[in-house]
PDB file of C-alpha atoms in Angstrom:
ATOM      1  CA  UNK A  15      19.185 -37.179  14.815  1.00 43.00           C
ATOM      2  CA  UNK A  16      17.033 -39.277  17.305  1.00 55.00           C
ATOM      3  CA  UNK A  17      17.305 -36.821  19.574  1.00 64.00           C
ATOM      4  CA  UNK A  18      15.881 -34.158  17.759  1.00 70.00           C
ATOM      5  CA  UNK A  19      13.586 -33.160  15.423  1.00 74.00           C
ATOM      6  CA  UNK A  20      14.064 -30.519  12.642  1.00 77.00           C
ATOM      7  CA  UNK A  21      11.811 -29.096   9.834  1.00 78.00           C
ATOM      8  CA  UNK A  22      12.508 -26.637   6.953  1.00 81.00           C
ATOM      9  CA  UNK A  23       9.607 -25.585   4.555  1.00 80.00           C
ATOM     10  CA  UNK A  24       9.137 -23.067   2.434  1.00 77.00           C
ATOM     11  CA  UNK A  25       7.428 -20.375   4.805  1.00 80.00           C
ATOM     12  CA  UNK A  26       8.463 -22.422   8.255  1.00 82.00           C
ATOM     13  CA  UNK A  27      11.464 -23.706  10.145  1.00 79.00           C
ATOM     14  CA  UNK A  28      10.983 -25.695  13.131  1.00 76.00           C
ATOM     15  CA  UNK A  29      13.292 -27.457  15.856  1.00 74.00           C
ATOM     16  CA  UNK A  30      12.691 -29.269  18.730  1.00 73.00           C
ATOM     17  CA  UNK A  31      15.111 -31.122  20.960  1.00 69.00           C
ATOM     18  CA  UNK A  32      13.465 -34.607  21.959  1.00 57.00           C
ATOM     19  CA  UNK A  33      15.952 -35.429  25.066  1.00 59.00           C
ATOM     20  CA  UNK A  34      14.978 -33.275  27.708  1.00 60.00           C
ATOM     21  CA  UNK A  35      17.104 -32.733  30.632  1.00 56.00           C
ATOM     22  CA  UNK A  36      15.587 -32.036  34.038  1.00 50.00           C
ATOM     23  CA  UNK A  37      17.184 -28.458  34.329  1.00 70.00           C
ATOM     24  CA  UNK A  38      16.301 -25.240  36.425  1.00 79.00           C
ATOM     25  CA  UNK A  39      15.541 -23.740  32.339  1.00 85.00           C
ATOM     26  CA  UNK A  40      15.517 -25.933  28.872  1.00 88.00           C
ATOM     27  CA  UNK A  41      14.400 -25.583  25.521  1.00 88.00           C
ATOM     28  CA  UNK A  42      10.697 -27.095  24.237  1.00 89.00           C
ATOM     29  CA  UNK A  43      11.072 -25.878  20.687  1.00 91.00           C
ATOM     30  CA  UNK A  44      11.858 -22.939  18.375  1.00 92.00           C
ATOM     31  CA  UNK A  45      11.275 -21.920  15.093  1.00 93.00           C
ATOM     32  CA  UNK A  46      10.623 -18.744  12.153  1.00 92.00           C
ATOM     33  CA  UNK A  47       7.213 -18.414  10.184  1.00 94.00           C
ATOM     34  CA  UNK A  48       6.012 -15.941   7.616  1.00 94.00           C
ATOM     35  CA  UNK A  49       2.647 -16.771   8.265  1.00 94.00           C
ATOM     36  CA  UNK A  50       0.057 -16.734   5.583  1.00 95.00           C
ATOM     37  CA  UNK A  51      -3.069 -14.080   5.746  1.00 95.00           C
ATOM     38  CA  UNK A  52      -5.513 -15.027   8.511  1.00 93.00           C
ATOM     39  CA  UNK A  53      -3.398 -18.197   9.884  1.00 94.00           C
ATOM     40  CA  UNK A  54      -4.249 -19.055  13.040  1.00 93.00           C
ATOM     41  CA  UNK A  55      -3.507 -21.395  15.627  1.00 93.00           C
ATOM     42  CA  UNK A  56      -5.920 -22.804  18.452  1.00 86.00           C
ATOM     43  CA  UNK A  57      -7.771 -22.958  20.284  1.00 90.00           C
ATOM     44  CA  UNK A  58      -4.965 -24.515  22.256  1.00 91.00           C
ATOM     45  CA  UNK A  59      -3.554 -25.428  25.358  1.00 91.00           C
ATOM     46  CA  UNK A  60       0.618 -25.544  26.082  1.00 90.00           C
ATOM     47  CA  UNK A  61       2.256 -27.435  28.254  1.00 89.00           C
ATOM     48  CA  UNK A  62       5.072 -25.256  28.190  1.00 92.00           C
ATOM     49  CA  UNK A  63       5.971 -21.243  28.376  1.00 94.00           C
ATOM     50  CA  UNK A  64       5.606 -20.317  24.901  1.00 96.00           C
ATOM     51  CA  UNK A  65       7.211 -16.967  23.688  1.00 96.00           C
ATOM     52  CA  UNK A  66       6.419 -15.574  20.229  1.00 97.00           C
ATOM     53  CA  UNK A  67       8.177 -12.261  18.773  1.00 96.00           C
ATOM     54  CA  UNK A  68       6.779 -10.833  15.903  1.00 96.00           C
ATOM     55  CA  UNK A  69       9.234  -9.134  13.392  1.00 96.00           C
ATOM     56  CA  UNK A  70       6.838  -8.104  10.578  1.00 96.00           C
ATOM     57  CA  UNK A  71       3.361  -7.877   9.960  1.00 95.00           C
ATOM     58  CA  UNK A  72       0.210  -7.846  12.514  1.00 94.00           C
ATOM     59  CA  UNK A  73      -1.839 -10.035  14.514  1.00 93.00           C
ATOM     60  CA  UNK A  74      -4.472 -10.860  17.483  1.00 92.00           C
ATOM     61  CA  UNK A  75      -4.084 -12.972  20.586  1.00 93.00           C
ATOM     62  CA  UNK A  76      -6.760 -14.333  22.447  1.00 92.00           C
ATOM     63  CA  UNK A  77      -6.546 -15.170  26.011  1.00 89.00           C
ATOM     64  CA  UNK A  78      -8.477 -15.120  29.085  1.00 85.00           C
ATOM     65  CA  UNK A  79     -11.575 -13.256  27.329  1.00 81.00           C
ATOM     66  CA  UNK A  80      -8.794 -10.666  26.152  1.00 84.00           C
ATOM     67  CA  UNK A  81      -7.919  -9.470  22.694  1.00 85.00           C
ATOM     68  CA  UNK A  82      -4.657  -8.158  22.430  1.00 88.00           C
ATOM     69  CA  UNK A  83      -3.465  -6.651  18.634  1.00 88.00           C
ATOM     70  CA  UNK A  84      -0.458  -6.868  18.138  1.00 90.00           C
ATOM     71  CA  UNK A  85       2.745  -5.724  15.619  1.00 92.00           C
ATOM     72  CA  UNK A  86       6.190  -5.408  14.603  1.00 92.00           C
ATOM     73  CA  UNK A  87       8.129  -5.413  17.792  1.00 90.00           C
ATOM     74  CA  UNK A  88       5.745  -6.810  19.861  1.00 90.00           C
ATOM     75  CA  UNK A  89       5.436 -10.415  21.700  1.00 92.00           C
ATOM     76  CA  UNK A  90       3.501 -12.214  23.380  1.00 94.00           C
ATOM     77  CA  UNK A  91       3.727 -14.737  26.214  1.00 95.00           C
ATOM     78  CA  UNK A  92       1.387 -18.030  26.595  1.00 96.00           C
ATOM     79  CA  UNK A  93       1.541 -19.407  30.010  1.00 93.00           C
ATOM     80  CA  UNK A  94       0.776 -23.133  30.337  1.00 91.00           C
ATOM     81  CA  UNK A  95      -2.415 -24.247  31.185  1.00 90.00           C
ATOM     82  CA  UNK A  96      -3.948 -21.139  28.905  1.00 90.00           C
ATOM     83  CA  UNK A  97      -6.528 -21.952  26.792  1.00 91.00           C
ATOM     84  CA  UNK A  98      -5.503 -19.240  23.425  1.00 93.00           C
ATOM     85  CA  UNK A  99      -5.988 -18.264  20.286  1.00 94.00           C
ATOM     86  CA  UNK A 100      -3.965 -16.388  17.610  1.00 96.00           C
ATOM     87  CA  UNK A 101      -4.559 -15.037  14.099  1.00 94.00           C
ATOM     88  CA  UNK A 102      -2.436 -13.247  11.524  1.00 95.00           C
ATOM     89  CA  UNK A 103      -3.825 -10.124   9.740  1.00 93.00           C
ATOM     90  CA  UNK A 104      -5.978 -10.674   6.678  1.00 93.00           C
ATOM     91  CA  UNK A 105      -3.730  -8.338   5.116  1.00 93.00           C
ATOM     92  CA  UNK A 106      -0.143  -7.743   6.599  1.00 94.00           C
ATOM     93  CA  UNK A 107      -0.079 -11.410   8.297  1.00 96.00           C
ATOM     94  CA  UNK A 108       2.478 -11.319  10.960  1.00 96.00           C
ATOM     95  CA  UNK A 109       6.217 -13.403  10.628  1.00 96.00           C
ATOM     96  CA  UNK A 110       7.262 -14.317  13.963  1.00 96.00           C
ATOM     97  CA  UNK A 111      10.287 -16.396  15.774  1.00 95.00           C
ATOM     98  CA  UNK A 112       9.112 -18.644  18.703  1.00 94.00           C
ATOM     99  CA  UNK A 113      10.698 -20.028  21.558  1.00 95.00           C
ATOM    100  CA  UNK A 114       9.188 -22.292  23.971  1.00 93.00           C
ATOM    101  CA  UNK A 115      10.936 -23.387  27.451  1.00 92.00           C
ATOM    102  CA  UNK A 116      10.100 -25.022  30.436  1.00 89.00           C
ATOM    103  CA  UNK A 117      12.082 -26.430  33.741  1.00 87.00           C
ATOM    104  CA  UNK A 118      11.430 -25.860  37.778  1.00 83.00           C
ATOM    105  CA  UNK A 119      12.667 -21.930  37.496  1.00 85.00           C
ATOM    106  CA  UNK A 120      11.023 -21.042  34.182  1.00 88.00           C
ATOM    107  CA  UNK A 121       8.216 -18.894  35.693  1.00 87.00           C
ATOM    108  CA  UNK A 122      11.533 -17.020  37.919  1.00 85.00           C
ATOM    109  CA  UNK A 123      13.364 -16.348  34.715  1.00 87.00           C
ATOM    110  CA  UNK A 124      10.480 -14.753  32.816  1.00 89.00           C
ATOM    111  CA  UNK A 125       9.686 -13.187  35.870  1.00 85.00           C
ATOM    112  CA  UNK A 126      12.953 -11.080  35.609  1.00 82.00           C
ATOM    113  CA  UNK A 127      11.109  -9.979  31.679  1.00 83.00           C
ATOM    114  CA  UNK A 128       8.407  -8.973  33.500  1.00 82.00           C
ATOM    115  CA  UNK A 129       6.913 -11.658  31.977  1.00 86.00           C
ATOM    116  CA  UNK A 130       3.557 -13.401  33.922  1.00 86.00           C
ATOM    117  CA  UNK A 131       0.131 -14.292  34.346  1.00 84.00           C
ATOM    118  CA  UNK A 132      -0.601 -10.455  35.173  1.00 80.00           C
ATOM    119  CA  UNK A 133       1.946  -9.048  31.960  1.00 83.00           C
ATOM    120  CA  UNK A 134       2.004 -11.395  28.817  1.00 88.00           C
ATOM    121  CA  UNK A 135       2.604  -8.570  26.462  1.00 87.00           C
ATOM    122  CA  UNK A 136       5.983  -6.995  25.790  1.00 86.00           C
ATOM    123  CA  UNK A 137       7.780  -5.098  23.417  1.00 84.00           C
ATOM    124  CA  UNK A 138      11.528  -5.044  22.034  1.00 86.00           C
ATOM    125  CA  UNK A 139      13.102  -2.794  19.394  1.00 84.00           C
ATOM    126  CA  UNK A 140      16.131  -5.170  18.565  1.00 86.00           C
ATOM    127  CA  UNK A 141      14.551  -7.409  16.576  1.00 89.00           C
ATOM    128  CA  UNK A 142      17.828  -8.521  14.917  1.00 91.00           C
ATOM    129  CA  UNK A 143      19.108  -9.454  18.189  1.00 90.00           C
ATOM    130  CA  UNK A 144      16.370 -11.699  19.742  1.00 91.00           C
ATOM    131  CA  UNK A 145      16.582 -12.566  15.928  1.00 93.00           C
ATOM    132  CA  UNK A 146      20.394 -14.134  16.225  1.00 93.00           C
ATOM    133  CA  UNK A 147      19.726 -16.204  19.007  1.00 92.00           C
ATOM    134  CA  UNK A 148      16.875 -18.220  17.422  1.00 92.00           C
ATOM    135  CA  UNK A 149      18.759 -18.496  13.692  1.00 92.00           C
ATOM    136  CA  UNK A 150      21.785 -19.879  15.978  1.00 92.00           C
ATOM    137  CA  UNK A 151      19.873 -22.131  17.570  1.00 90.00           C
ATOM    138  CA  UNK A 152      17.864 -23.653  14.412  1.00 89.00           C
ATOM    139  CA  UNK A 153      21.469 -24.417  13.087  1.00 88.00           C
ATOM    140  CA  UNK A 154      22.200 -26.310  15.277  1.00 84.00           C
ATOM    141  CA  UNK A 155      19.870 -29.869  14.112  1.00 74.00           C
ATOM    142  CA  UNK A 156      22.756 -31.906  14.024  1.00 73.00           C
ATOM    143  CA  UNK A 157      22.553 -34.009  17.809  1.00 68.00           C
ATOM    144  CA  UNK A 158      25.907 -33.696  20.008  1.00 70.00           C
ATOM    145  CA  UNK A 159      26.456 -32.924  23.587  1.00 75.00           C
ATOM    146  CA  UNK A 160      28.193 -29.039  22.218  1.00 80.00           C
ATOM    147  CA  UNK A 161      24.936 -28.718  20.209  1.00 78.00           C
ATOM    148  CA  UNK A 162      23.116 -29.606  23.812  1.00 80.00           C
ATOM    149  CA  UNK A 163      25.129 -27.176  25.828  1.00 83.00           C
ATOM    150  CA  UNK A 164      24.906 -24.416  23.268  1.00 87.00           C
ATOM    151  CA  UNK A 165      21.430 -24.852  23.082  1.00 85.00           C
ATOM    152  CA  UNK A 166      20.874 -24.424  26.781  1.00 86.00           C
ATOM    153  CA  UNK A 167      23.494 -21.065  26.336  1.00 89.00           C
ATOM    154  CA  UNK A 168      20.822 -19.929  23.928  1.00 90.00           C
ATOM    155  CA  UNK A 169      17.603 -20.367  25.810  1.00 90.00           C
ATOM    156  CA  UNK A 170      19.476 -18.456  28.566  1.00 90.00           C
ATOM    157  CA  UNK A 171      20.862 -15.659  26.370  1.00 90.00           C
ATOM    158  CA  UNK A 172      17.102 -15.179  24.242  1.00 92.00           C
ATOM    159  CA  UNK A 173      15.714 -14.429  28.243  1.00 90.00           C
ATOM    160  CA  UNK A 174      18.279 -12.141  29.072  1.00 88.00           C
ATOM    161  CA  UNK A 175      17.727  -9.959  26.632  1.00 85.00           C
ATOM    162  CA  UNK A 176      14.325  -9.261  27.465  1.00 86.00           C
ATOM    163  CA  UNK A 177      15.652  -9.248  31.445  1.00 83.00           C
ATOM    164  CA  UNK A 178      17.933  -6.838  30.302  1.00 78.00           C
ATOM    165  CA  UNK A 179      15.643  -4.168  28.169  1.00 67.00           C
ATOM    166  CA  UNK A 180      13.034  -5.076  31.390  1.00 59.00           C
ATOM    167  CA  UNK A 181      15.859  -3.485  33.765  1.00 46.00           C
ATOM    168  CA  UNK A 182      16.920  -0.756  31.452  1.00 44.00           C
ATOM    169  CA  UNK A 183      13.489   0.665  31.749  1.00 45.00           C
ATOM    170  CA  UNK A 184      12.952   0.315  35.455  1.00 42.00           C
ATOM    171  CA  UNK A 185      16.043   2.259  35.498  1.00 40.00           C
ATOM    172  CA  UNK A 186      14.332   4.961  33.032  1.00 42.00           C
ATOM    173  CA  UNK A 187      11.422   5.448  35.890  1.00 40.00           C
ATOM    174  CA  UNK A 188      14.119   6.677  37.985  1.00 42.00           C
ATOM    175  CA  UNK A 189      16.227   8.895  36.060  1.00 42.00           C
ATOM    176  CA  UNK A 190      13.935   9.993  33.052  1.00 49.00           C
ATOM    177  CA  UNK A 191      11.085  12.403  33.616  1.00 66.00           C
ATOM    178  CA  UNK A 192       7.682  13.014  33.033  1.00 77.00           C
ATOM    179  CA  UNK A 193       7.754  12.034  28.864  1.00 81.00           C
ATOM    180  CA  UNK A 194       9.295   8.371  30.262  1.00 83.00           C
ATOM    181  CA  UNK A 195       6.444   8.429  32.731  1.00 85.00           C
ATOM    182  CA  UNK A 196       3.973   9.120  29.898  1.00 90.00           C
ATOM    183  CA  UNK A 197       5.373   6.779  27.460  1.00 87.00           C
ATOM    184  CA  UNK A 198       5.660   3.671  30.020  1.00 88.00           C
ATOM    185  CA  UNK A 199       1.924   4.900  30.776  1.00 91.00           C
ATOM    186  CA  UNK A 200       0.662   4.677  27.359  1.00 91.00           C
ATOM    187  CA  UNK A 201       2.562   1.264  26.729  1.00 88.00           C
ATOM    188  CA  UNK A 202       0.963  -0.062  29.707  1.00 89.00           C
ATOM    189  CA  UNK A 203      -2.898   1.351  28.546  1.00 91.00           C
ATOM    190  CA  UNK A 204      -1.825  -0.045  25.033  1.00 88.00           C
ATOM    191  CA  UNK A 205      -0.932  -3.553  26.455  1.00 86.00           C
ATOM    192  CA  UNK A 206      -3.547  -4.011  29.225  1.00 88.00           C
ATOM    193  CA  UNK A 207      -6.744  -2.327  27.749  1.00 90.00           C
ATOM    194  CA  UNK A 208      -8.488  -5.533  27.434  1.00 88.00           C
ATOM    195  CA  UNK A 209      -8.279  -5.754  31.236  1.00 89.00           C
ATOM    196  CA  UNK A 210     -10.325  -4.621  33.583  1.00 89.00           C
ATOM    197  CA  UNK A 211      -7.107  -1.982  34.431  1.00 91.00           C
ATOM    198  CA  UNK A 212      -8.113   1.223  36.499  1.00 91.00           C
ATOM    199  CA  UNK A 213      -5.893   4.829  36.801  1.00 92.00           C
ATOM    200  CA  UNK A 214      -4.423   3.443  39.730  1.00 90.00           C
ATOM    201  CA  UNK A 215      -3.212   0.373  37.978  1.00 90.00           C
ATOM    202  CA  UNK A 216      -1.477   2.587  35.881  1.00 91.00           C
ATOM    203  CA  UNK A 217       0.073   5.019  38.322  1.00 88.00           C
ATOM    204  CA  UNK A 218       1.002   2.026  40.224  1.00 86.00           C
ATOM    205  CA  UNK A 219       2.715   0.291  37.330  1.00 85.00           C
ATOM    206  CA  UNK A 220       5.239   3.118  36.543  1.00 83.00           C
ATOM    207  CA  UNK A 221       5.626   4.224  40.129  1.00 80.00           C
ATOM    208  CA  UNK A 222       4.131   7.333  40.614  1.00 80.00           C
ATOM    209  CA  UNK A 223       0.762   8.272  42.815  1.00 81.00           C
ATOM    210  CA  UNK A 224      -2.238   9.023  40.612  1.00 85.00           C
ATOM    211  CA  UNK A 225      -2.404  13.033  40.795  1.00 82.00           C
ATOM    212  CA  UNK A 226       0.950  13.521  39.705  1.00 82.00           C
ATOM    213  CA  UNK A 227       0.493  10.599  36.598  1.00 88.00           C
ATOM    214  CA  UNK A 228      -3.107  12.757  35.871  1.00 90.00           C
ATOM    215  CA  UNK A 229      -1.042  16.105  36.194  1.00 87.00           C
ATOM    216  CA  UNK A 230       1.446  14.986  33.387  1.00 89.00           C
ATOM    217  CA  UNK A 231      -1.481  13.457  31.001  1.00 92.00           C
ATOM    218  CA  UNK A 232      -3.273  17.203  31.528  1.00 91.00           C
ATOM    219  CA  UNK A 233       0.852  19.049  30.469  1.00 87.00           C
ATOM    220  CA  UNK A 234       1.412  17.155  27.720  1.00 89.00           C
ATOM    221  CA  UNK A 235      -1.697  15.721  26.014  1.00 92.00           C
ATOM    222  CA  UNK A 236      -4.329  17.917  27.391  1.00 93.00           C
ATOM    223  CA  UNK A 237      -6.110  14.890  29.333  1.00 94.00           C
ATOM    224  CA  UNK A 238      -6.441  12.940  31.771  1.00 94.00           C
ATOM    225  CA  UNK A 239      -5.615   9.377  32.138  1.00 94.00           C
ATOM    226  CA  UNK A 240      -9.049   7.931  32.110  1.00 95.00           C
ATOM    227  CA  UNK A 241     -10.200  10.022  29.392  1.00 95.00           C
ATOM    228  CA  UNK A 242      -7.283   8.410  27.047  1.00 96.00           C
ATOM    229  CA  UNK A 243      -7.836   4.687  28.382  1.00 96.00           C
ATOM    230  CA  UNK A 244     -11.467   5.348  27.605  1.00 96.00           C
ATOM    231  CA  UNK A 245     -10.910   6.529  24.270  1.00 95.00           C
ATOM    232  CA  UNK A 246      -8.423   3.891  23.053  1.00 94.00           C
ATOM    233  CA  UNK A 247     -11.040   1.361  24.492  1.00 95.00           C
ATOM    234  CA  UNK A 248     -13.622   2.693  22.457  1.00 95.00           C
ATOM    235  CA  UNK A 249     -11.732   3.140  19.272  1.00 92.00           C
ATOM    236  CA  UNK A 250     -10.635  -0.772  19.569  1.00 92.00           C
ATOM    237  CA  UNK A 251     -14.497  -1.288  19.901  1.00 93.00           C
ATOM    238  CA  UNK A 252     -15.666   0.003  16.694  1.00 92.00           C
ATOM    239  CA  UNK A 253     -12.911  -1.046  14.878  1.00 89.00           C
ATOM    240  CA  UNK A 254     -13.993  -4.791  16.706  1.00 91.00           C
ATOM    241  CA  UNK A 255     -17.589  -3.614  15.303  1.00 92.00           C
ATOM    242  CA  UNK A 256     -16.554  -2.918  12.066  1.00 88.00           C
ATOM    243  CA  UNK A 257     -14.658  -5.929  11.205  1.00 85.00           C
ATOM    244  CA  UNK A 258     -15.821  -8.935  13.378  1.00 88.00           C
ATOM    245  CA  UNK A 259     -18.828 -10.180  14.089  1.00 88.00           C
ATOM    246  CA  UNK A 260     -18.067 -10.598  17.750  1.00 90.00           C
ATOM    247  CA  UNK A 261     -21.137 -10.516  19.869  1.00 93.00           C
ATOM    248  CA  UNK A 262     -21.488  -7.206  22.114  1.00 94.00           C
ATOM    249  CA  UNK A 263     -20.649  -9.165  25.399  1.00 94.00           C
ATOM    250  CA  UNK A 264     -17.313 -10.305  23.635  1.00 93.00           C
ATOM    251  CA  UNK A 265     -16.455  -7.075  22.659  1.00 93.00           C
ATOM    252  CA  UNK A 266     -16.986  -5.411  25.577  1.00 93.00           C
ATOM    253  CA  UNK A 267     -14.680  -7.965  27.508  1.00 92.00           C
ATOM    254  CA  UNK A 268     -12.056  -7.615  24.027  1.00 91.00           C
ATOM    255  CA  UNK A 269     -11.632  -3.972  25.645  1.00 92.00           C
ATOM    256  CA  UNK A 270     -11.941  -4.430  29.257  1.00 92.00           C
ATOM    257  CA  UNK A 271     -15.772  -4.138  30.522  1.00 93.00           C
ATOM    258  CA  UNK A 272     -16.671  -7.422  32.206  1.00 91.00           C
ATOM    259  CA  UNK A 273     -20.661  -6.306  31.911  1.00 93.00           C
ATOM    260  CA  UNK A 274     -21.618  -5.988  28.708  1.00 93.00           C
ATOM    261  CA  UNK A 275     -24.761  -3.177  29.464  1.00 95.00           C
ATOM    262  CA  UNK A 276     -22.110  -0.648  31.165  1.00 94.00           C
ATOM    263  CA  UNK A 277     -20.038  -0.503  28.208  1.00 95.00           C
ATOM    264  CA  UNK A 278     -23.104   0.001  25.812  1.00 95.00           C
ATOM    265  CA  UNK A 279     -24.192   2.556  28.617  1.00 95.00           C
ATOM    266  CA  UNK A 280     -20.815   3.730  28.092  1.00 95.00           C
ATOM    267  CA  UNK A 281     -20.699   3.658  24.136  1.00 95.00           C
ATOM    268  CA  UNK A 282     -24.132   5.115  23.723  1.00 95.00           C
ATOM    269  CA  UNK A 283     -22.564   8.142  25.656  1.00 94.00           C
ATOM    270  CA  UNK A 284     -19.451   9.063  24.077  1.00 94.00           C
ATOM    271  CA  UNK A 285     -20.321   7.964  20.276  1.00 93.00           C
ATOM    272  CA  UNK A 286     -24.419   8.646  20.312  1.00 94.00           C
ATOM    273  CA  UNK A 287     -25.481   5.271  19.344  1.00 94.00           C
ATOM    274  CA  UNK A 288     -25.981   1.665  20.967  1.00 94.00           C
ATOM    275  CA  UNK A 289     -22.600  -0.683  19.496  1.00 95.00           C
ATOM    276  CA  UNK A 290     -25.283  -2.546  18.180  1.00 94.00           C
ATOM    277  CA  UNK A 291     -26.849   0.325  16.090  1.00 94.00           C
ATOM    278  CA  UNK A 292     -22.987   1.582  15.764  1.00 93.00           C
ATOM    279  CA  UNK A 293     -22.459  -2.071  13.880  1.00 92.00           C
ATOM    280  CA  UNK A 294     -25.418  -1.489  11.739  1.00 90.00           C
ATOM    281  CA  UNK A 295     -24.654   2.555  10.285  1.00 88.00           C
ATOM    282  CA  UNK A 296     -21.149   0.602   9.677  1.00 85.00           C
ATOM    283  CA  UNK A 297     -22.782  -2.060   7.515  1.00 80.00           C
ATOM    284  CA  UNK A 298     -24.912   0.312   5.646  1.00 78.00           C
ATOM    285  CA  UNK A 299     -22.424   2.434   4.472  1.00 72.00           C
ATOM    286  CA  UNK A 300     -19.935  -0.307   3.115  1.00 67.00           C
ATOM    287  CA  UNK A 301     -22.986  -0.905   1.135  1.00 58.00           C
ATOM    288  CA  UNK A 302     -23.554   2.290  -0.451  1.00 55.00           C
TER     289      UNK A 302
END
């Protein structure tokens, strides 16, 4: 057992190999947590490419002046170096599996997830899957070279799943039509609103030039791309109004505006009211 360390609570199970080979890819750590409302974690910094997969519940992480919420489904990836921040939801608290790795091709294997500085959002609908992989691998606490190799099987397997659903939908761009274009679109504005992402970004990211991405937005949701990014940025905004007590500046980078005054120039447009006097009407009437 020197050569690893295990923990089982009641709401968390945790392992982490201590002997670590110098491979291309090995295992950090792993573990399962129902976490309990608002737990959080950070702010932090990893040494190590840290992958959490939520299979329940709801959650925020904070990155790079970016606030990404996230659900059932869902992961996220924290890069090391990253300074972040995550917090389970008051009220449906998230209960995720975690796998951290490391090694001199890491960053190339999570690069085949689409996985990176520029994507560290991702989604993935078999949970029970990923799921397997992680349950296998927290079995195995007992030291032993098998245990070692099957480990390193593990790690490998858990990152080619997401390779695999990662090439399954690059292959959808090319034989799908315009709904798969759509729904890769509004993925992509879901994951990357809290970036400073443009139209092009998008038409870029699912392969198409921007008139015919705008044409399909107009056919089947009767707008336009940049009328539905703005939208969704502004409905994250007041609910970021409503319930935190972020300053302005902080909420305007949360949802992608790097100058605070052109999103309240922006706000005061579309919803009649400054966010600050938007915050305030909000206030009032949980009062009354």
């Amino acid at each position: 057992m020197d050569n690893l360390k295990y923990i089982k609570e009641e709401n968390v199970t945790y392992l982490e190999p201590l002997k670590k080979n110098s491979l291309d890819l090995f295992l950090c750590y792993c573990g399962l947590e129902q976490c309990h409302p608002g737990y959080s974690y950070g702010p932090a910094v990893r040494a190590e490419y840290l992958i959490h997969y939520i299979l329940d519940g709801e959650g925020t992480y904070h990155v790079n002046n970016h606030i990404y919420h996230l659900k059932k489904n869902e992961g996220f990836l924290i890069l090391p170096g990253d300074i972040t921040y995550y917090e389970a939801d008051k009220e449906k608290p998230w209960k995720y599996i975690w796998i951290a790795v490391n090694g001199v091709k890491a960053d190339h294997y999570l690069n085949y997830a689409n996985l990176h500085e520029k994507n560290l959002i991702f989604s993935f609908e078999d949970a029970e899957r990923l799921t397997s992989y992680v349950f296998q691998m927290l079995e195995l606490n007992n030291y032993n070279y098998a245990n070692e190799l099957q480990l390193q099987g593990l790690t490998y397997q858990f990152l080619s799943c997401l390779a695999e659903s990662n090439h399954q939908s690059t292959l959808h761009y090319k034989t799908k039509g315009s709904e798969i274009y759509l729904e890769e679109s509004i993925q992509y504005i879901h994951s990357n609103y809290s970036n400073p992402i443009k139209v092009a970004d998008i038409a870029e990211f699912v392969g198409i030039n921007r008139s015919y991405l705008t044409n399909i937005f107009k056919e089947k949701l009767n707008t336009s791309p940049q009328e539905y990014l703005l939208d969704f940025r502004l409905n994250i905004a007041c609910d970021l109004l409503r319930k935190t007590n972020l300053s302005i500046t902080n909420v305007a980078k949360g949802v992608g505006y790097n100058d605070p005054f052109a999103f309240s120039k922006i706000f005061r447009k579309h919803k009649g009211m400054s966010p600050s006097q938007y915050r305030n009407e909000q206030q009032k009437n949980l009062v009354d």
